């Protein structure tokens, strides 16, 4: 009887173990949990992981984290690393053993950004101070203090040795960047531009700076040794925002509205004297052909009887406005960030409507399997600009030759506004009335751009990673110009007008 009872007890114990594999598995695994804080406040979005095993987790909004690891994967102490952007990382040595281990961290602010992580020119994320070459980094915290209209503008005054200058004052134009000064007399001096892993040959004026997570810059010969001859003038790599920086389960909504005005800051004083003879009534003395007669000494010491504020007529105080919204979210196995921006810059040129741009961006990360993840992104931007025609004899070029006694607001003989026939002989034939040109000539610049990225990463083993990516960046620009029938030139001649269109893809 006792023998039968012992068999029943043994069979029951075996059955319980078979029905409870989780309990047996829990005894064979190690759960690492804890909380990350800074100045006593929870620090969400902190990455906690074991460096040697490529395993870990991200803290939630309360700063808590937890992940399970098999102790058999390591026979010696391993490093548990806690890292968050803008904070000094902490590395702690632990020994893996079955059961539960609580590891709490208190991170300190990295005021000097000595522990900034960069990826440009290295195979994996590396601390900036550990790279064998100089990598300058500008993060979103610096950019959002004073966002520029383009990514390159965000580098102005923030990267040593980088010169950022405006090509022209036209709204929507991208600035020019030079790293460590000019490098060639005849060749290109532009650095290699990389946006989310895509080498870009198009203008960065289509991308808004609010979408940027960080910018990394490599200057000098190091860039060429890492990226080839295309990077002889340096490398500028731009990373746009993703949801990976958020805490687990966190949703972030950003709304930004900006309004301001642009003005003509400085002007060169005009010359209000002329070298022509004048009559007793103060009018110009003219010869038989109606031309003004110069003084024998040809010295400009005679004052114009009447002068006008031509720069005040041509330029104005132009308003600009930017509306931006972004939504980001991070879940257990996915994260995304989507944004939309509307930007309008009236410009300072009177009568022109300026520049208008709309951008949409979407970045998505997915963990399809513990060993397989996917990153994808899409960007579409369109812009329209009422461009000023600054070709020879027009707009600003002609404004430089105007004499101060010409009234640009005077009507033409046919009653239309802004006097066109303003040439005074003898004088340069390049003179023109910009106001008349802008009110009659339509010069439009339309741009469209689409960018797509896809990256797949597969890790079959701890020491082996396969990575495949494809990128697409395509833009088009259409320049349209319409000169109406009856257009009056600066000498009073009437043209038949013309229509032209130039498409660049």
Steps between C-alpha positions, in 0.01 A plus 500: 500500500780740593685400184202592283459832681864599436454428130192722485683785672794469261267492197317809627824692548610409147167615360526835680843562351376411153204734533713784639788556256496876575595436858793288396602756240479782756749320716741471204481867392600831648272803517677835513276783611538842652439872470695786338478850642671837474485739797235271647272527194424200273696497174296343220655385173827388663664201335602221740689204362773242534770601254649155449166331428320777306199463728309762691197726526384863502356668808135606503367841604548409868864412433444127558639218291511121499641231273577129521836342416634146503792482746654217298586748223790638705735319740669814630392847620341722234446876464157650558485840327249779560505776238273793419552793263636801686610298806822334604474122451559256788663162448464239777652152521257223601512121519219311329317247716150357510244708685423869526745792518401861558736760354413867548683789334532872572624682188663843501465768234780508244536878492802505266362224272817297548312171469311580179456191284576529127459257210666687213819326386467207743339157470290541815391772740816629671566759767622820338814518714603144401508553122838519328396813310311819581120480466297810581140441607202735527192349666135596505533681833731753333303524175161569658635805683508687169383280209632598159304477175733221377720236668825665392391822663481313832881456490572874499701590809474147645779311320859622514653553157164495320413811300131535414416786263189600309525461122240772448219663692225317312256315731533121479863496387741268683817650651849397392723314745879480498692278742844638589494758223532472120663182366497558124521785251290340228344180640205452733552600862174355633521227766337161459143515635338185646139503624386189691760293319413640155764698310319814387590699189195725529447827681451480877265798483214246471567352848390680817731514800226407751511141368870460584608286794871577461766599247851354491789666314841362402756746367833462324678196358329260742176535306665401172667195655165380634261586217721528192574786263141631517575606857818693422328815626359335811184314600175633646267221616144586604281273713128572516277434800375151579300367793797299631602779739167487686425298812318170459127570471551874463323722246650839418320785322694812398334816368706803401384828347744771405435848369742780419613753244801566278636841415775646285762548771755726333516699179783677321439879494405623155679771307272804474733703273560485125766627249254662256450869419183662630303805389409798714168330572687196639411274204748292301667677209455293183656490155319492165431127537346538842795351688623650822826697473783412738713755684850548361659371824254204515480536879170411668451821694153605383202396712186342355204738528284220638581151630287198600538215752527224241613228744203585721271451199655167394545335839262447789481327836415141410321269745570128536300230677568132578249244630635163609346193665649159570371185671730229631431178685695201628352159578656172599598395148445809287539876492415776256525874448283698257521873433353774282628851442359801319740789445439833330756777450373818340847631425606865495446564127187707450216358283634141516309232692820331623549133587257234622599143601318192635684193633382161624725236660433154645760271668409151623703233684373143550638199684369209291693240700754515785765455232335700219403867489398747232539876461317702237435865428332723244518872429307720258548872458368761259574868471391792287692824465422826322858551388659832420654518156857620554633439151696765314309828478223393741403527866787552743763522228324796343436658839872551547515743206197716585555871553327639812280746309288222344156448652429124487137552607414732210242367253573421137345711218235230452397526864652175626695525828876509548677695228691271263684745269745637757823511302669842492758556227787478515481217758541127531250291308467260793260720696151365566212551739472186719145589602385506137673166432349327803150629433504380138742206472402173667803293598403185694724232652323176603685213670389149600703236683441144621739293710457139614723283720484132598745311723480138617732361768531127582711360785521119475783492755632735762817555298336524155263765361360523145382842389332601174369842407361680200443872451314719256534877460338676206423864441363716220502873436301702249586860413224688320527854366227709336560842340169656385427653161573873508777479759689833504880501521712761679548693172124507427497220240199269507558123471277216381555305822600135540433183699772260612513187714801303622456164677791342687468147643 
